[in-house]
Amino acid sequence: MGLLIAASGPVIPNFGGASDKCAVNNGFFCWNWFTQHWGSTFGPAVVQHIILTAIAVGIGFAIAFALALLAYRFDWMETPIAGISSFLYTIPSLALFQILVPFTGLTRLTVEIALVSYTLLLLFRNIVTGLREVPEEVRDAARGMGLTQRQILLRIDLPLAVPAIFAGLRVATVTTISLATVAAFVVDEGLGAPIFDAISRGNFKTEFVAAAALAILLAWVADLLLVALQRMVAPWAAKRRSSVVPRSVVRAIRGRRRPISAVRET
Amino acid sequence: MPFAAAGLGQQFLDSFTFMGNNTSHLLHDTLATIALSGAALGVALAVTLPFAVWLGHLHRGSGMAIRIANLGRALPELGLIAIFLAILGIGFLNVMVALVIVGIPPILANTFTAVDGVDPDVVDAARGMGMSELWIVFKIELPLALPLMFAGIRTSALFVIGASPLAAIAGGGGLGEIIVNQASYGFDGVLAAAIWVAALALLVQALLALLQRAITPEGLKAQARARGEKVVVGISDAERAMEATPSHA
């Protein structure tokens, strides 16, 4: 882990090539330096970051989905699964990456195990809640029409849970993009790599700002793409959700025994 | 895999040996982490609560409150610390500002949602009884909003404490100093510090839940019990309130 911590002793500053005056003086953001290093540093870092995130969210979704279906079918499983995933969520990321290193090495596998474990809580909770929120009357109607359990799950429960599932996917993706910057602590990949590089150069500002801004930008773009995807997959959901919080959540939290229409719309 | 599991078990035991040998050091760093996280959470609360309660009371700016919360959620902690390294340099202040930004979104989203969602009939009744607006906020809306508000504060505390080890990268001190310095403290030390951070997060959750129970009016507790509901709602409820974005306009 040959990285230098900003606080640990003097570092000889090395801000880019000597030709770039702005970079040598460690200006807040040197556009020239940024464009010169796009091809060698930032471009590949963005691509790696996307790959790290996509793998983590993909695997996390598969696991969380399977667990959610289990918890949906067998009620008693929900508490232990939620408990374990909550516990994983409280382990500090910087530590979890390191704890795994003795077993899986300084590899992408280490990073992915940690990232996947952080997505589980968010995805599992949302999928289970989404499935549970399907109105019982709708299920009754489906049963009355002669649908089997399996058909009810595939044709009724899952489509109606799509908005909740996408809400979970969005938060999980954004969170993973954020946590993947820390991954550079164990592998030299992703947008965290330039940040640690900037520290080792003696706090080179341009590199800090560029990497952080790209990570934020990436999170926003990913979020927008998921919203667009949801519109394609479930066009009805956009219209249904006019209030800030799904009414079901408000009701669940407040425990109102009142007609739904009484909850204030904004 | 059995070897790996046995190895982790051994490491786990070793980390407790480390805790035994370095208790004072760990306590010292824990206090620093508590100071840092506490300061960040305090500032986040002071900045966000009045704003969110005011917006919620007026039922205004729902889109804005939730959008700020979601945008805030997208900010990477390490990225924030990096940006503030460029602006504020190394030290406590830099990290604290970054952690404040990490802590704001859950508080904002939940407080707004909670106050905004108070039954309008109840507020109307209070107004009819001649209560002033300020009185309505403190006597009606805040008590009714408590469960969801506290869920937000607990989520925020979890985020802030979880991100606090990153502080060490920017010289913010605390348990992160051990976590980033495996060369000096060894694997046992990293594991021990990680366990302490996780334990601290869980402890703070429990304390906040107790605090919430203590300040929830008796009447509301009795009502909740009568309905067979929990007085304290979980983190996941807060998470869900945050996620429930109106689709991007």
mmCIF file of C-alpha atoms in Angstrom, chain B:
data_model
loop_
_atom_site.group_PDB
_atom_site.id
_atom_site.type_symbol
_atom_site.label_atom_id
_atom_site.label_comp_id
_atom_site.label_asym_id
_atom_site.label_seq_id
_atom_site.Cartn_x
_atom_site.Cartn_y
_atom_site.Cartn_z
ATOM 1 C CA MET B 1 -12.107 -21.180 2.266
ATOM 2 C CA PRO B 2 -11.934 -22.964 5.650
ATOM 3 C CA PHE B 3 -8.379 -21.685 5.951
ATOM 4 C CA ALA B 4 -9.485 -18.167 5.203
ATOM 5 C CA ALA B 5 -12.240 -18.426 7.798
ATOM 6 C CA ALA B 6 -9.827 -19.784 10.398
ATOM 7 C CA GLY B 7 -7.403 -16.996 9.480
ATOM 8 C CA LEU B 8 -10.053 -14.343 9.950
ATOM 9 C CA GLY B 9 -11.024 -15.883 13.282
ATOM 10 C CA GLN B 10 -7.416 -15.721 14.436
ATOM 11 C CA GLN B 11 -7.055 -12.144 13.206
ATOM 12 C CA PHE B 12 -10.239 -11.275 15.005
ATOM 13 C CA LEU B 13 -8.827 -12.640 18.264
ATOM 14 C CA ASP B 14 -5.550 -10.815 17.647
ATOM 15 C CA SER B 15 -7.400 -7.569 17.181
ATOM 16 C CA PHE B 16 -8.807 -7.961 20.688
ATOM 17 C CA THR B 17 -5.284 -8.476 21.992
ATOM 18 C CA PHE B 18 -4.416 -5.215 20.234
ATOM 19 C CA MET B 19 -7.340 -3.527 21.949
ATOM 20 C CA GLY B 20 -6.091 -4.784 25.299
ATOM 21 C CA ASN B 21 -2.553 -3.525 24.702
ATOM 22 C CA ASN B 22 -3.527 -0.176 23.201
ATOM 23 C CA THR B 23 -6.661 0.744 25.088
ATOM 24 C CA SER B 24 -5.571 4.257 25.956
ATOM 25 C CA HIS B 25 -4.467 4.951 22.404
ATOM 26 C CA LEU B 26 -7.766 3.668 21.016
ATOM 27 C CA LEU B 27 -9.750 5.669 23.562
ATOM 28 C CA HIS B 28 -7.807 8.783 22.677
ATOM 29 C CA ASP B 29 -8.536 8.296 18.971
ATOM 30 C CA THR B 30 -12.145 7.393 19.673
ATOM 31 C CA LEU B 31 -12.589 10.675 21.516
ATOM 32 C CA ALA B 32 -11.157 12.482 18.504
ATOM 33 C CA THR B 33 -13.578 10.640 16.219
ATOM 34 C CA ILE B 34 -16.469 11.494 18.537
ATOM 35 C CA ALA B 35 -15.409 15.150 18.613
ATOM 36 C CA LEU B 36 -15.144 15.283 14.835
ATOM 37 C CA SER B 37 -18.400 13.440 14.101
ATOM 38 C CA GLY B 38 -20.225 15.234 16.894
ATOM 39 C CA ALA B 39 -19.130 18.639 15.641
ATOM 40 C CA ALA B 40 -20.116 17.743 12.087
ATOM 41 C CA LEU B 41 -23.491 16.360 13.141
ATOM 42 C CA GLY B 42 -24.101 19.374 15.383
ATOM 43 C CA VAL B 43 -23.388 21.845 12.606
ATOM 44 C CA ALA B 44 -25.475 19.829 10.146
ATOM 45 C CA LEU B 45 -28.398 19.858 12.593
ATOM 46 C CA ALA B 46 -28.045 23.554 13.375
ATOM 47 C CA VAL B 47 -27.975 24.456 9.687
ATOM 48 C CA THR B 48 -30.640 22.058 8.458
ATOM 49 C CA LEU B 49 -33.318 21.739 11.148
ATOM 50 C CA PRO B 50 -34.658 25.314 11.220
ATOM 51 C CA PHE B 51 -34.640 25.494 7.425
ATOM 52 C CA ALA B 52 -36.355 22.132 6.949
ATOM 53 C CA VAL B 53 -38.949 22.715 9.667
ATOM 54 C CA TRP B 54 -39.753 26.139 8.244
ATOM 55 C CA LEU B 55 -40.155 24.755 4.706
ATOM 56 C CA GLY B 56 -42.215 21.855 6.008
ATOM 57 C CA HIS B 57 -44.451 24.149 8.037
ATOM 58 C CA LEU B 58 -45.158 26.274 4.973
ATOM 59 C CA HIS B 59 -45.504 23.165 2.785
ATOM 60 C CA ARG B 60 -43.182 24.829 0.316
ATOM 61 C CA GLY B 61 -40.200 23.738 -1.700
ATOM 62 C CA SER B 62 -40.837 20.006 -1.546
ATOM 63 C CA GLY B 63 -39.096 19.475 -4.864
ATOM 64 C CA MET B 64 -36.163 21.595 -3.778
ATOM 65 C CA ALA B 65 -35.707 19.950 -0.379
ATOM 66 C CA ILE B 66 -35.748 16.458 -1.801
ATOM 67 C CA ARG B 67 -33.571 17.422 -4.743
ATOM 68 C CA ILE B 68 -30.932 18.990 -2.498
ATOM 69 C CA ALA B 69 -31.044 15.860 -0.381
ATOM 70 C CA ASN B 70 -30.572 13.590 -3.381
ATOM 71 C CA LEU B 71 -27.831 15.664 -4.925
ATOM 72 C CA GLY B 72 -26.117 15.660 -1.557
ATOM 73 C CA ARG B 73 -26.400 11.911 -1.440
ATOM 74 C CA ALA B 74 -24.482 11.684 -4.697
ATOM 75 C CA LEU B 75 -21.428 13.492 -3.338
ATOM 76 C CA PRO B 76 -18.564 11.081 -2.657
ATOM 77 C CA GLU B 77 -17.079 11.589 0.814
ATOM 78 C CA LEU B 78 -13.526 11.147 -0.396
ATOM 79 C CA GLY B 79 -14.213 13.550 -3.252
ATOM 80 C CA LEU B 80 -15.546 16.161 -0.832
ATOM 81 C CA ILE B 81 -12.513 15.791 1.379
ATOM 82 C CA ALA B 82 -10.311 16.122 -1.722
ATOM 83 C CA ILE B 83 -12.064 19.299 -2.845
ATOM 84 C CA PHE B 84 -11.825 20.806 0.613
ATOM 85 C CA LEU B 85 -8.155 19.803 0.744
ATOM 86 C CA ALA B 86 -7.755 22.096 -2.232
ATOM 87 C CA ILE B 87 -9.769 24.896 -0.630
ATOM 88 C CA LEU B 88 -9.072 24.666 3.099
ATOM 89 C CA GLY B 89 -5.879 22.606 3.223
ATOM 90 C CA ILE B 90 -5.093 19.867 5.725
ATOM 91 C CA GLY B 91 -6.813 19.686 9.076
ATOM 92 C CA PHE B 92 -9.861 19.387 11.268
ATOM 93 C CA LEU B 93 -11.881 22.125 9.566
ATOM 94 C CA ASN B 94 -11.573 20.629 6.104
ATOM 95 C CA VAL B 95 -12.787 17.232 7.236
ATOM 96 C CA MET B 96 -15.533 18.659 9.401
ATOM 97 C CA VAL B 97 -16.962 20.681 6.524
ATOM 98 C CA ALA B 98 -16.934 17.579 4.325
ATOM 99 C CA LEU B 99 -18.693 15.551 7.023
ATOM 100 C CA VAL B 100 -21.290 18.282 7.532
ATOM 101 C CA ILE B 101 -22.189 17.988 3.861
ATOM 102 C CA VAL B 102 -22.382 14.205 4.202
ATOM 103 C CA GLY B 103 -24.684 14.596 7.216
ATOM 104 C CA ILE B 104 -27.148 17.127 5.832
ATOM 105 C CA PRO B 105 -29.180 15.145 3.256
ATOM 106 C CA PRO B 106 -30.933 12.610 5.526
ATOM 107 C CA ILE B 107 -31.788 15.285 8.101
ATOM 108 C CA LEU B 108 -33.135 17.637 5.454
ATOM 109 C CA ALA B 109 -35.235 15.057 3.603
ATOM 110 C CA ASN B 110 -36.719 13.466 6.691
ATOM 111 C CA THR B 111 -37.423 16.597 8.669
ATOM 112 C CA PHE B 112 -39.098 18.224 5.721
ATOM 113 C CA THR B 113 -41.116 15.115 4.918
ATOM 114 C CA ALA B 114 -42.111 14.659 8.545
ATOM 115 C CA VAL B 115 -43.260 18.235 9.192
ATOM 116 C CA ASP B 116 -44.849 18.567 5.776
ATOM 117 C CA GLY B 117 -46.750 15.332 6.330
ATOM 118 C CA VAL B 118 -48.362 16.258 9.664
ATOM 119 C CA ASP B 119 -52.098 15.764 9.381
ATOM 120 C CA PRO B 120 -53.482 19.096 8.105
ATOM 121 C CA ASP B 121 -56.699 18.538 10.076
ATOM 122 C CA VAL B 122 -54.759 18.534 13.325
ATOM 123 C CA VAL B 123 -52.972 21.758 12.375
ATOM 124 C CA ASP B 124 -56.291 23.305 11.387
ATOM 125 C CA ALA B 125 -57.801 22.352 14.721
ATOM 126 C CA ALA B 126 -54.846 23.932 16.524
ATOM 127 C CA ARG B 127 -55.217 27.095 14.497
ATOM 128 C CA GLY B 128 -58.936 27.145 15.267
ATOM 129 C CA MET B 129 -58.101 26.984 18.953
ATOM 130 C CA GLY B 130 -56.115 30.186 18.511
ATOM 131 C CA MET B 131 -52.586 28.786 18.624
ATOM 132 C CA SER B 132 -49.920 30.994 17.088
ATOM 133 C CA GLU B 133 -47.889 29.640 14.172
ATOM 134 C CA LEU B 134 -44.777 29.263 16.338
ATOM 135 C CA TRP B 135 -46.800 27.432 18.957
ATOM 136 C CA ILE B 136 -48.188 25.130 16.281
ATOM 137 C CA VAL B 137 -44.677 24.310 15.113
ATOM 138 C CA PHE B 138 -43.356 23.498 18.571
ATOM 139 C CA LYS B 139 -46.417 21.959 20.183
ATOM 140 C CA ILE B 140 -48.098 20.169 17.285
ATOM 141 C CA GLU B 141 -45.871 19.619 14.290
ATOM 142 C CA LEU B 142 -42.530 18.808 15.910
ATOM 143 C CA PRO B 143 -43.871 16.191 18.360
ATOM 144 C CA LEU B 144 -45.812 14.498 15.572
ATOM 145 C CA ALA B 145 -42.815 14.662 13.260
ATOM 146 C CA LEU B 146 -40.378 13.227 15.809
ATOM 147 C CA PRO B 147 -40.201 9.571 14.704
ATOM 148 C CA LEU B 148 -39.337 10.315 11.086
ATOM 149 C CA MET B 149 -37.072 13.214 12.047
ATOM 150 C CA PHE B 150 -35.111 11.001 14.390
ATOM 151 C CA ALA B 151 -34.832 8.288 11.770
ATOM 152 C CA GLY B 152 -33.174 10.935 9.606
ATOM 153 C CA ILE B 153 -30.828 12.060 12.354
ATOM 154 C CA ARG B 154 -29.816 8.461 13.037
ATOM 155 C CA THR B 155 -29.121 7.836 9.359
ATOM 156 C CA SER B 156 -27.096 11.017 9.272
ATOM 157 C CA ALA B 157 -25.089 9.917 12.317
ATOM 158 C CA LEU B 158 -24.443 6.580 10.633
ATOM 159 C CA PHE B 159 -23.187 8.287 7.455
ATOM 160 C CA VAL B 160 -21.002 10.734 9.348
ATOM 161 C CA ILE B 161 -19.401 8.160 11.643
ATOM 162 C CA GLY B 162 -18.971 5.770 8.724
ATOM 163 C CA ALA B 163 -17.164 8.442 6.713
ATOM 164 C CA SER B 164 -15.095 9.739 9.634
ATOM 165 C CA PRO B 165 -12.145 7.331 9.162
ATOM 166 C CA LEU B 166 -11.549 8.966 5.771
ATOM 167 C CA ALA B 167 -10.731 12.080 7.780
ATOM 168 C CA ALA B 168 -7.321 10.657 8.539
ATOM 169 C CA ILE B 169 -6.359 11.057 4.887
ATOM 170 C CA ALA B 170 -6.677 14.797 5.330
ATOM 171 C CA GLY B 171 -5.175 14.985 8.797
ATOM 172 C CA GLY B 172 -8.486 15.093 10.649
ATOM 173 C CA GLY B 173 -7.370 12.625 13.300
ATOM 174 C CA GLY B 174 -9.409 9.966 15.044
ATOM 175 C CA LEU B 175 -9.628 6.205 14.621
ATOM 176 C CA GLY B 176 -8.954 6.629 10.913
ATOM 177 C CA GLU B 177 -5.329 7.387 11.785
ATOM 178 C CA ILE B 178 -4.969 3.744 12.760
ATOM 179 C CA ILE B 179 -7.019 2.438 9.843
ATOM 180 C CA VAL B 180 -4.922 4.211 7.196
ATOM 181 C CA ASN B 181 -1.655 3.329 8.871
ATOM 182 C CA GLN B 182 -1.406 -0.415 8.638
ATOM 183 C CA ALA B 183 2.369 -0.079 8.342
ATOM 184 C CA SER B 184 2.601 1.110 11.959
ATOM 185 C CA TYR B 185 -0.306 -0.592 13.655
ATOM 186 C CA GLY B 186 -0.475 -3.832 11.710
ATOM 187 C CA PHE B 187 -3.512 -5.690 10.543
ATOM 188 C CA ASP B 188 -4.695 -6.250 14.122
ATOM 189 C CA GLY B 189 -4.732 -2.535 14.695
ATOM 190 C CA VAL B 190 -6.727 -1.831 11.521
ATOM 191 C CA LEU B 191 -9.254 -4.494 12.435
ATOM 192 C CA ALA B 192 -9.483 -3.286 16.034
ATOM 193 C CA ALA B 193 -10.053 0.322 14.960
ATOM 194 C CA ALA B 194 -12.650 -0.791 12.407
ATOM 195 C CA ILE B 195 -14.512 -2.744 15.067
ATOM 196 C CA TRP B 196 -14.472 0.315 17.318
ATOM 197 C CA VAL B 197 -15.851 2.560 14.592
ATOM 198 C CA ALA B 198 -18.656 0.092 13.827
ATOM 199 C CA ALA B 199 -19.383 -0.285 17.547
ATOM 200 C CA LEU B 200 -19.421 3.487 17.945
ATOM 201 C CA ALA B 201 -21.923 3.792 15.084
ATOM 202 C CA LEU B 202 -24.202 1.182 16.640
ATOM 203 C CA LEU B 203 -23.870 2.738 20.105
ATOM 204 C CA VAL B 204 -24.804 6.175 18.806
ATOM 205 C CA GLN B 205 -27.824 4.641 17.056
ATOM 206 C CA ALA B 206 -28.953 3.129 20.351
ATOM 207 C CA LEU B 207 -28.383 6.365 22.279
ATOM 208 C CA LEU B 208 -30.334 8.393 19.745
ATOM 209 C CA ALA B 209 -33.190 5.887 19.942
ATOM 210 C CA LEU B 210 -33.227 6.284 23.737
ATOM 211 C CA LEU B 211 -33.165 10.057 23.406
ATOM 212 C CA GLN B 212 -36.079 9.917 21.009
ATOM 213 C CA ARG B 213 -38.049 7.760 23.414
ATOM 214 C CA ALA B 214 -37.297 10.215 26.189
ATOM 215 C CA ILE B 215 -38.532 13.293 24.361
ATOM 216 C CA THR B 216 -41.565 11.734 22.667
ATOM 217 C CA PRO B 217 -44.670 12.952 24.532
ATOM 218 C CA GLU B 218 -46.352 10.265 26.668
ATOM 219 C CA GLY B 219 -49.603 10.629 24.766
ATOM 220 C CA LEU B 220 -48.021 9.784 21.450
ATOM 221 C CA LYS B 221 -46.270 6.765 22.918
ATOM 222 C CA ALA B 222 -49.541 5.481 24.352
ATOM 223 C CA GLN B 223 -51.205 6.017 21.003
ATOM 224 C CA ALA B 224 -48.481 4.156 19.167
ATOM 225 C CA ARG B 225 -48.635 1.268 21.620
ATOM 226 C CA ALA B 226 -52.394 1.096 21.294
ATOM 227 C CA ARG B 227 -51.985 0.725 17.562
ATOM 228 C CA GLY B 228 -49.281 -1.852 18.020
ATOM 229 C CA GLU B 229 -46.627 0.288 16.334
ATOM 230 C CA LYS B 230 -43.046 1.025 17.111
ATOM 231 C CA VAL B 231 -42.288 4.344 18.769
ATOM 232 C CA VAL B 232 -38.874 4.349 17.147
ATOM 233 C CA VAL B 233 -38.812 3.738 13.412
ATOM 234 C CA GLY B 234 -35.814 2.245 11.706
ATOM 235 C CA ILE B 235 -33.108 3.667 9.518
ATOM 236 C CA SER B 236 -34.563 1.985 6.499
ATOM 237 C CA ASP B 237 -37.710 4.102 6.791
ATOM 238 C CA ALA B 238 -35.572 7.200 6.605
ATOM 239 C CA GLU B 239 -33.703 5.804 3.640
ATOM 240 C CA ARG B 240 -36.964 5.199 1.888
ATOM 241 C CA ALA B 241 -38.222 8.677 2.584
ATOM 242 C CA MET B 242 -35.072 10.010 0.962
ATOM 243 C CA GLU B 243 -35.320 7.799 -2.031
ATOM 244 C CA ALA B 244 -38.851 8.757 -2.785
ATOM 245 C CA THR B 245 -37.848 11.435 -5.203
ATOM 246 C CA PRO B 246 -40.439 12.876 -7.453
ATOM 247 C CA SER B 247 -39.240 11.836 -10.878
ATOM 248 C CA HIS B 248 -36.790 14.407 -12.151
ATOM 249 C CA ALA B 249 -38.552 17.378 -13.609
#
